[in-house]
Tab-separated table of C-alpha atoms in Angstrom:
chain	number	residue	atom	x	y	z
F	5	UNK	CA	0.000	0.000	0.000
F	6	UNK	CA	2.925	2.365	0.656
F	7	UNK	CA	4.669	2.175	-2.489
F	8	UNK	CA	1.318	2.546	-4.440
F	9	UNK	CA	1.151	5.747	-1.949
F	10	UNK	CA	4.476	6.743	-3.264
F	11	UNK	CA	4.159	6.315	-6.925
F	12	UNK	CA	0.861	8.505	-7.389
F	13	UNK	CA	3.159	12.054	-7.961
F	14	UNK	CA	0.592	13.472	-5.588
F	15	UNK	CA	1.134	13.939	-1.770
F	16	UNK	CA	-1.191	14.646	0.796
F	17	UNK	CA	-0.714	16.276	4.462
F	18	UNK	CA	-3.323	15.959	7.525
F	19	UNK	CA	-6.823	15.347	6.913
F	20	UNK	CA	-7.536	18.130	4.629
F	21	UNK	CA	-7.156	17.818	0.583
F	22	UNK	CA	-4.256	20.452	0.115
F	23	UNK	CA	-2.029	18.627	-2.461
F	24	UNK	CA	1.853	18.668	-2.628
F	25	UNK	CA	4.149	18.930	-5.783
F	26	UNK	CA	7.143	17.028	-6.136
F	27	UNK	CA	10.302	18.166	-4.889
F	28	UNK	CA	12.262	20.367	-7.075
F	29	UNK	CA	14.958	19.391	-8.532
F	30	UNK	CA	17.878	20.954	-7.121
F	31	UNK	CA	22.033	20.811	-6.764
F	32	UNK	CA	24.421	22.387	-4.016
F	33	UNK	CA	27.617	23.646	-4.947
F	34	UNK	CA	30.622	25.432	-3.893
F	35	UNK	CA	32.827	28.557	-5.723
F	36	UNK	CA	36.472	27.108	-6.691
F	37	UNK	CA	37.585	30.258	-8.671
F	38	UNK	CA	35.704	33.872	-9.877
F	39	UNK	CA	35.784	34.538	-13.206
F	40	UNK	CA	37.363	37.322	-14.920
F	41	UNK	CA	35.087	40.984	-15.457
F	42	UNK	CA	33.586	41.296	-18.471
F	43	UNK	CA	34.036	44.439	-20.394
F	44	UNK	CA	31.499	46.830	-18.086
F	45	UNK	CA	33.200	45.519	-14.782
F	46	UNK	CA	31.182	42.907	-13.690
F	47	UNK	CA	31.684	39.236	-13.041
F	48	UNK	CA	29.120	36.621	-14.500
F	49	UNK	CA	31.313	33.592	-14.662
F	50	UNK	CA	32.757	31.093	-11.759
F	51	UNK	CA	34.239	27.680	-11.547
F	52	UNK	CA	32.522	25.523	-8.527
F	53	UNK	CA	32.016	22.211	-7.314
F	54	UNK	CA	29.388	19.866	-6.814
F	55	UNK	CA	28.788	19.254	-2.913
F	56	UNK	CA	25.546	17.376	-1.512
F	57	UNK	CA	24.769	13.512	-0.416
F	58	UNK	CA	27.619	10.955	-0.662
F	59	UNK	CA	25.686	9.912	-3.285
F	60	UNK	CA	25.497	12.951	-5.643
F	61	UNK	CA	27.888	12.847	-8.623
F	62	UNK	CA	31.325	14.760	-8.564
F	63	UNK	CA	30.356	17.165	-11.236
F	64	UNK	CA	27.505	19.437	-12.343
F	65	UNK	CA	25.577	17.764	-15.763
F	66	UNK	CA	27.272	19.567	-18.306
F	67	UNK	CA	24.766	21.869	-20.460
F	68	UNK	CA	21.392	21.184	-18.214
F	69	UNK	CA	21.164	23.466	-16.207
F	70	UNK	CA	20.170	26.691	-18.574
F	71	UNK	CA	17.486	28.409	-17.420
F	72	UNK	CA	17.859	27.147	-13.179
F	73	UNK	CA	17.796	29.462	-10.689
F	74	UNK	CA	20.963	29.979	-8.686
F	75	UNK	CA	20.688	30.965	-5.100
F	76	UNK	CA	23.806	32.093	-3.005
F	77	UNK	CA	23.484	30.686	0.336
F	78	UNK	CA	26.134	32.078	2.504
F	79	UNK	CA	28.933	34.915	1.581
F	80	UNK	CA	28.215	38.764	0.830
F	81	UNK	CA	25.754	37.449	-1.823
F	82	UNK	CA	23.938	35.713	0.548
F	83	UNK	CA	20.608	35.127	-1.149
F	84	UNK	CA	20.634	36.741	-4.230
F	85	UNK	CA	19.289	34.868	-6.679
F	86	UNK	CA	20.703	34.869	-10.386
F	87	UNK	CA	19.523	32.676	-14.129
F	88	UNK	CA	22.330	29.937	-15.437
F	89	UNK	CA	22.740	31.112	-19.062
F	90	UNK	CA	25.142	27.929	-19.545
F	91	UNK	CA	27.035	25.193	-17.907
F	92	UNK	CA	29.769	22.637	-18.238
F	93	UNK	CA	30.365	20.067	-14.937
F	94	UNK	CA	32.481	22.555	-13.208
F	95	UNK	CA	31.858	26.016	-14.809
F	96	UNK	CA	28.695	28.399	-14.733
F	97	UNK	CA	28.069	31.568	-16.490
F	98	UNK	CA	25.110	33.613	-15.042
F	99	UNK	CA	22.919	36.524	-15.979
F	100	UNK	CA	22.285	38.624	-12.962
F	101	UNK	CA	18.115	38.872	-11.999
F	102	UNK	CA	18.910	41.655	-9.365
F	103	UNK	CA	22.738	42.596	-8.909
F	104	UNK	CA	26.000	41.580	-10.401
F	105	UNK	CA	28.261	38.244	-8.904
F	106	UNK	CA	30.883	41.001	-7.557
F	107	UNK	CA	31.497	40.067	-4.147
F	108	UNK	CA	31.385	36.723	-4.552
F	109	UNK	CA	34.101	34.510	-3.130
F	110	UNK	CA	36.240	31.361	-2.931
F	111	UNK	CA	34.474	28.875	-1.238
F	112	UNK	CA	30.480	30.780	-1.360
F	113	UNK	CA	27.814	28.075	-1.363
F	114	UNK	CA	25.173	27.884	-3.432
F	115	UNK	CA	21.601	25.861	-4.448
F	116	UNK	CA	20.685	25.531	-8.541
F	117	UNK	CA	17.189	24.452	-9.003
F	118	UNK	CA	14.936	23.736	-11.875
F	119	UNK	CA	12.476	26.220	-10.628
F	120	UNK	CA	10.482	25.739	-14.167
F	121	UNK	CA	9.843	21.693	-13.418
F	122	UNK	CA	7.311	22.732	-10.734
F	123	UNK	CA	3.792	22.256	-11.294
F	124	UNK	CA	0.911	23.569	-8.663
F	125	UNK	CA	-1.167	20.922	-8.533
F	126	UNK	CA	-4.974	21.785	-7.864
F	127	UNK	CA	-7.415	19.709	-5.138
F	128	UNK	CA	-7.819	16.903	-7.749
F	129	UNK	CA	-4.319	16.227	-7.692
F	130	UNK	CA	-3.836	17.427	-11.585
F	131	UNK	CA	-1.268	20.214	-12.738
F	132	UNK	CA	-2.435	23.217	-13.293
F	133	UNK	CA	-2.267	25.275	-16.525
């Protein structure tokens, strides 16, 4: 009964019929190295590391991540939030939503997520549109 539970996409808390997306899809990493500026002074590229569950891989999937959301999570960028425009497994260039990567450093965490994967689901347990 559990795993038929499980495999319906659709989760359900207490006794009421509020419904539960998936999780989203999401990868931690950590700053190696800051890019150079561009031409107007500011940084949009940095080298990082995966870092996460002894069981996530060593390296980001190169090219899949265009169009996450990356989130700083500790450092002087400390939630600022910014688009992948491209990736390889170790190297991400970014397009800044609300200010520029200066001020980021060596060793800055941060969360990529697939922001665009998630679905509200209505009462009947459908996406909605």
């Amino acid at each position: 009964m559990i795993i038929a539970l499980l495999a319906s996409g659709t989760l359900y808390a207490s006794h009421s019929d509020i419904a539960f997306s998936p999780a989203v899809p999401r990868l931690g990493g950590l700053v190696t190295e800051i890019g150079a500026p561009d031409g107007n002074g500011g940084v949009h590229r940095f080298r990082a590391r995966q870092v996460g569950p002894y069981y996530a891989p060593a390296n980001f999937p190169p090219g899949k991540l265009r169009g996450w959301r990356l989130t700083f999570v500790g450092g002087e960028r400390f939630a600022k939030t910014f688009e992948v425009m491209s990736n390889t497994d170790h190297e991400f260039v970014v397009k800044a939503l609300d200010v520029p990567l200066d001020g980021v450093a060596i060793n800055d965490m941060f969360i990529v997520e697939d922001i665009n994967s998630a679905e509200p689901i209505n009462n009947s347990g459908e996406p909605t549109k």
